[in-house]
GROMACS .gro file of C-alpha atoms in nm:
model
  222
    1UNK     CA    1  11.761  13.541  10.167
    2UNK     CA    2  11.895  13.548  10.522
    3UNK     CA    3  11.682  13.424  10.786
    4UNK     CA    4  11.612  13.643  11.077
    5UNK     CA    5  11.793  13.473  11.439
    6UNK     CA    6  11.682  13.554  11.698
    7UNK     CA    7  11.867  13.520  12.030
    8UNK     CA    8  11.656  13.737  12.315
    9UNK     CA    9  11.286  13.703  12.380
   10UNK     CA   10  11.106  13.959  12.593
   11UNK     CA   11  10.785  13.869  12.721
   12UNK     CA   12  10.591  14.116  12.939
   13UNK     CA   13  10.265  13.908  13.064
   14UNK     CA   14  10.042  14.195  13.253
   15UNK     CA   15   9.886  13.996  13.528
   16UNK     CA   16  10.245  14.093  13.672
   17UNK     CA   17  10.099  14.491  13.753
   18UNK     CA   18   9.852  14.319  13.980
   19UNK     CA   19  10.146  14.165  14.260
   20UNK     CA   20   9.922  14.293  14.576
   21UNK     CA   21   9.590  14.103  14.525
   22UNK     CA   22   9.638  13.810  14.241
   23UNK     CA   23   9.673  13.544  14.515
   24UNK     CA   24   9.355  13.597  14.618
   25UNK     CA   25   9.192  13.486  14.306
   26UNK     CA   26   9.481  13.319  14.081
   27UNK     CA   27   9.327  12.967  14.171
   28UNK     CA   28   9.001  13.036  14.074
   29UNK     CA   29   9.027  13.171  13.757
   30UNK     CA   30   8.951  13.089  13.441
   31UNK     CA   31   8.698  12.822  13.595
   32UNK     CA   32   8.514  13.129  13.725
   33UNK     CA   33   8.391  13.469  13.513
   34UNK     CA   34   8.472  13.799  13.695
   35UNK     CA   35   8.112  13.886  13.732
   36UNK     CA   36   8.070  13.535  13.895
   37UNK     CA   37   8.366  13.650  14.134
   38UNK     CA   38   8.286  13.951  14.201
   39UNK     CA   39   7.908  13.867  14.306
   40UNK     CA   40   8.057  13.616  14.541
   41UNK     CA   41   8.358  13.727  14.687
   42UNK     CA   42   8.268  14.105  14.817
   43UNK     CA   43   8.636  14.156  14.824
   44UNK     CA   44   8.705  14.112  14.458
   45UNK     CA   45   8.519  14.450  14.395
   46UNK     CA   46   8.869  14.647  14.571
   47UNK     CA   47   9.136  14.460  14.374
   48UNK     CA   48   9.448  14.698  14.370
   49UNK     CA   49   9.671  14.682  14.125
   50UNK     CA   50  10.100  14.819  14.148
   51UNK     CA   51  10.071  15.119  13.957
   52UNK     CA   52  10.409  15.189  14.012
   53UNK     CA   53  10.512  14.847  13.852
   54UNK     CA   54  10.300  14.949  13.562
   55UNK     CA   55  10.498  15.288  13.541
   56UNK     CA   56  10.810  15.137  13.528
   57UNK     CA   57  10.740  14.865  13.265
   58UNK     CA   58  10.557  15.166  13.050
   59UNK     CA   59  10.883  15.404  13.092
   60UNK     CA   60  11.112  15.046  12.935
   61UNK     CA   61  10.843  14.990  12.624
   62UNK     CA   62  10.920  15.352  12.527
   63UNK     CA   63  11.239  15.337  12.539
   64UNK     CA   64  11.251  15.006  12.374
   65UNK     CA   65  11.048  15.017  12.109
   66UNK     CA   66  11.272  15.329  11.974
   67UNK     CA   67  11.561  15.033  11.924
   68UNK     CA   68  11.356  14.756  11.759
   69UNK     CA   69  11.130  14.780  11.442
   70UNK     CA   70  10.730  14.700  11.468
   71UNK     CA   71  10.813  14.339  11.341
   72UNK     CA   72  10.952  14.231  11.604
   73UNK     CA   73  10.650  14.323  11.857
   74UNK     CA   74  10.386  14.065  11.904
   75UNK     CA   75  10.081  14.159  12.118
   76UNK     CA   76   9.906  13.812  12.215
   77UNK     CA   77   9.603  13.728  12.471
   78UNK     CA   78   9.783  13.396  12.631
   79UNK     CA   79  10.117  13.290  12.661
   80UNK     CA   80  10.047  12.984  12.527
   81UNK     CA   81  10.033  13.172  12.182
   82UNK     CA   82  10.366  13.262  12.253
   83UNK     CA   83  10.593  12.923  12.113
   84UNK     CA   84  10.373  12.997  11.765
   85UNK     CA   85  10.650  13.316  11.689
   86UNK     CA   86  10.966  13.141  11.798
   87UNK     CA   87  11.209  13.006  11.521
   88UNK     CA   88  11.403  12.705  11.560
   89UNK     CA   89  11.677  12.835  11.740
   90UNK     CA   90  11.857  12.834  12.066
   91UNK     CA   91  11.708  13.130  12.269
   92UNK     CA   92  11.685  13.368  12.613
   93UNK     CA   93  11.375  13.415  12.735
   94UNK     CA   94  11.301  13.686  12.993
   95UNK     CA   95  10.954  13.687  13.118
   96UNK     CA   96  10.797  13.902  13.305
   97UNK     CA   97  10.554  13.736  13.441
   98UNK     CA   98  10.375  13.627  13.842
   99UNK     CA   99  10.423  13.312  13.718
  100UNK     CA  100  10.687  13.053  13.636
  101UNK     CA  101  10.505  12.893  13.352
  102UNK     CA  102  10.717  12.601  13.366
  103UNK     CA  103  10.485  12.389  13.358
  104UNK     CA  104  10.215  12.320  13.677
  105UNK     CA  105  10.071  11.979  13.612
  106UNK     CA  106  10.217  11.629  13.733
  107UNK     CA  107  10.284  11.528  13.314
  108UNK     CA  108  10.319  11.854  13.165
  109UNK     CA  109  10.498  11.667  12.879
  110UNK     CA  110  10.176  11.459  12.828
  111UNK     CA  111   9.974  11.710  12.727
  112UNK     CA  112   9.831  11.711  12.361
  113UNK     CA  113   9.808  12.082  12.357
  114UNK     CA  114  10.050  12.380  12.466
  115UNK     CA  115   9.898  12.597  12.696
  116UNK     CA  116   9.998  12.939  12.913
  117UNK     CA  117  10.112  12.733  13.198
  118UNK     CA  118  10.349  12.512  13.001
  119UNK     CA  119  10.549  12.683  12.707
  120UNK     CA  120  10.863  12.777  12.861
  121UNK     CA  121  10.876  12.371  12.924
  122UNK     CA  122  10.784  12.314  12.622
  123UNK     CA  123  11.022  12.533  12.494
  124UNK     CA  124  11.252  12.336  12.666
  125UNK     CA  125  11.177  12.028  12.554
  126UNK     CA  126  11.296  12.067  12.164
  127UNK     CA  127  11.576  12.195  12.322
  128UNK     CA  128  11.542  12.603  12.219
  129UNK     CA  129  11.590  12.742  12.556
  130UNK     CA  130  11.944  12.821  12.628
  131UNK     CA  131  11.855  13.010  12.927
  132UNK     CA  132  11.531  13.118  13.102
  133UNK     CA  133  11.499  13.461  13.346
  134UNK     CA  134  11.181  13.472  13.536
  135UNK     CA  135  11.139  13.832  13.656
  136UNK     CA  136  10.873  13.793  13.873
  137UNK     CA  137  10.643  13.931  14.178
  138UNK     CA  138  10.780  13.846  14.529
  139UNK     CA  139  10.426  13.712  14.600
  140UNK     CA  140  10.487  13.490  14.311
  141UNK     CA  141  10.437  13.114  14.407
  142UNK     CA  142  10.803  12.883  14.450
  143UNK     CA  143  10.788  12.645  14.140
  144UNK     CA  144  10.795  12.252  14.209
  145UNK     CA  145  11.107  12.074  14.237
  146UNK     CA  146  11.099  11.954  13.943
  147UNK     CA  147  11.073  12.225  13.717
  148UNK     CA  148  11.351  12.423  13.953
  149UNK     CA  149  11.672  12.331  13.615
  150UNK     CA  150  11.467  12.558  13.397
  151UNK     CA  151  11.506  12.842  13.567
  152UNK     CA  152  11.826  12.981  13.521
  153UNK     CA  153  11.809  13.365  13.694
  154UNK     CA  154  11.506  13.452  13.916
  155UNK     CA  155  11.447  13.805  14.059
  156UNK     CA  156  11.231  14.014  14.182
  157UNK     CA  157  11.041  14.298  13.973
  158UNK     CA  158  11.073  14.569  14.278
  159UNK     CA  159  11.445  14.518  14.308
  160UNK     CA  160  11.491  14.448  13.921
  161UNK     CA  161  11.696  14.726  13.735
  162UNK     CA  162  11.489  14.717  13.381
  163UNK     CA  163  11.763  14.861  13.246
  164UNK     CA  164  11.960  14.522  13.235
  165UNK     CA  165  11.715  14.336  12.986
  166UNK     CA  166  11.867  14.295  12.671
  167UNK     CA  167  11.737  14.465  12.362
  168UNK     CA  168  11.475  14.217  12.271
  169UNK     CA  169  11.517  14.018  11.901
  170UNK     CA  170  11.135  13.968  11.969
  171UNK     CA  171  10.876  14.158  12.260
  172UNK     CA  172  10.554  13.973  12.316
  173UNK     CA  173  10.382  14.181  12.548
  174UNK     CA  174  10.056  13.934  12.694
  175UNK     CA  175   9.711  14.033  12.868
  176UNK     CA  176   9.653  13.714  13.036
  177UNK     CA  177   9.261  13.824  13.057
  178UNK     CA  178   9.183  13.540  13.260
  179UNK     CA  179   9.391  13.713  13.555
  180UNK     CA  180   9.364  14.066  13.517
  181UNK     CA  181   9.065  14.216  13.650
  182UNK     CA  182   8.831  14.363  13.356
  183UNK     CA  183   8.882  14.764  13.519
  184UNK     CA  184   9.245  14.717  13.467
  185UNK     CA  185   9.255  14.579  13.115
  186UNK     CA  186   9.240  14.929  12.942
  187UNK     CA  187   9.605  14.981  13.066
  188UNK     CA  188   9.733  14.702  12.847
  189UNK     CA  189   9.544  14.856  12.583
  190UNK     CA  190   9.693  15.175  12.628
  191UNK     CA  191  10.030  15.031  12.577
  192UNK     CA  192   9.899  14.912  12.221
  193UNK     CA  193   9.745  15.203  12.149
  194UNK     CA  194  10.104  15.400  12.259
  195UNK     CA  195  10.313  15.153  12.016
  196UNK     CA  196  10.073  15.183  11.732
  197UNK     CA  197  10.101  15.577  11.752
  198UNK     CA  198  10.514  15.546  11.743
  199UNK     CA  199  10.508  15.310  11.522
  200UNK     CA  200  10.224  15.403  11.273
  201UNK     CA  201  10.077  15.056  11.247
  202UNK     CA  202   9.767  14.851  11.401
  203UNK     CA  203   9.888  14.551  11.575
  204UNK     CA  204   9.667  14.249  11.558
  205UNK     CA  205   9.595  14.137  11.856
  206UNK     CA  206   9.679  13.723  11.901
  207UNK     CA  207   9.348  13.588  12.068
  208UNK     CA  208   9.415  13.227  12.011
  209UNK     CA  209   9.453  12.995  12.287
  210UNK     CA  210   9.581  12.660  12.241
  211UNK     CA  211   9.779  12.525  11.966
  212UNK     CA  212   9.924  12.146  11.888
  213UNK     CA  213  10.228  12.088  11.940
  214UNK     CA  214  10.352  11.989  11.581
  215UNK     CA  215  10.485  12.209  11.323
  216UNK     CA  216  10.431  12.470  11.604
  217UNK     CA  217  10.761  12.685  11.581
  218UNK     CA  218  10.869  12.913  11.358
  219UNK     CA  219  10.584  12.939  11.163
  220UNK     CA  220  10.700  13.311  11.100
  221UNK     CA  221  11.079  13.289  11.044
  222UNK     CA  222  11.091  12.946  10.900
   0.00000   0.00000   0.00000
């Protein structure tokens, strides 16, 4: 039987919807709750969120999922999940994302365990990524130097014309709960609920974290 290849990855993670405040609290999280924020930082209570980058992203998943079957749409808590679906293949990666995740520690290669801020370098590393397009929020943070060869396009999510993604061979559409504020987490839930009523399925949500980095891909496809 013929294996499934897959050549382009969307990923979607929805700490992206909240571009005008996350800088305000993306270093402090997850070593702090949200109820340990929000009792000391009186400012954390009026978090605002781009609606109209929600919008936008909601008006490309319906379209979207009308061209791809339910297999090939992941729903997962972390990115760091994200490496577990990926077959051993060279791929495109589009992410969606406020940040880089190319990796934000001095050894990122060092690490015993993959993690959201380090996949797309680890992706890297067993040499799957043919080309990487960070689509991100202009507050986003500049990567380091170092990691700058992995990105191969960079833009913008206001100026981005959604239109140009590729149909995705996979969507994994992320909640990142650690950065989005608790009030706005029903949205992401909505777009689940919205796929499961087109579809006529009940996703399974991915809730696990880390994951070694042996035997790691293609533990669907291969």
């Amino acid at each position: 039987m013929k294996k499934n290849i897959m050549k382009n990855i969307v990923t979607i993670d929805f700490d992206i919807i909240m571009a005008p405040c996350i800088q305000l609290y993306n270093n402090m999280v997850p070593n702090f709750s949200w109820d340990d924020l929000k009792n000391s930082f009186p400012q954390m209570q009026l978090l605002n969120a781009d609606l109209i980058h929600y919008q936008r992203l909601t008006q490309w998943l319906l379209k979207i999922i009308t061209k791809i079957p339910k297999e090939k749409v992941i729903f997962i808590e972390n990115h760091g999940a994200l490496n577990k679906y990926l077959p051993h293949e060279e791929i495109n990666v589009y992410n969606i994302d406020h940040h880089h995740d190319c990796g934000y520690g001095e050894k990122p290669k060092d690490k015993e365990e993959l993690d959201c801020g380090n996949w797309v370098y680890d992706i890297a590393q067993h040499g799957f990524l043919k080309t990487y397009t960070w689509i991100k929020n202009t507050s986003s943070s500049r990567e380091k130097e170092k990691y700058e060869g992995l990105i191969n396009y960079k833009f913008d999510l206001i100026n981005y014309n959604l239109e140009e993604l590729p149909v995705p061979d996979l969507l994994i559409l992320c909640l990142s709960e650690p950065w989005t504020p608790p009030e706005y987490r029903p949205l992401f839930y909505l777009w689940k609920d919205l796929l499961e009523n087109y579809y006529q399925t009940n996703f399974v949500m991915d809730y696990q974290i880390n994951f070694e980095k042996e035997d790691y891909y293609g533990t669907l496809y291969n």
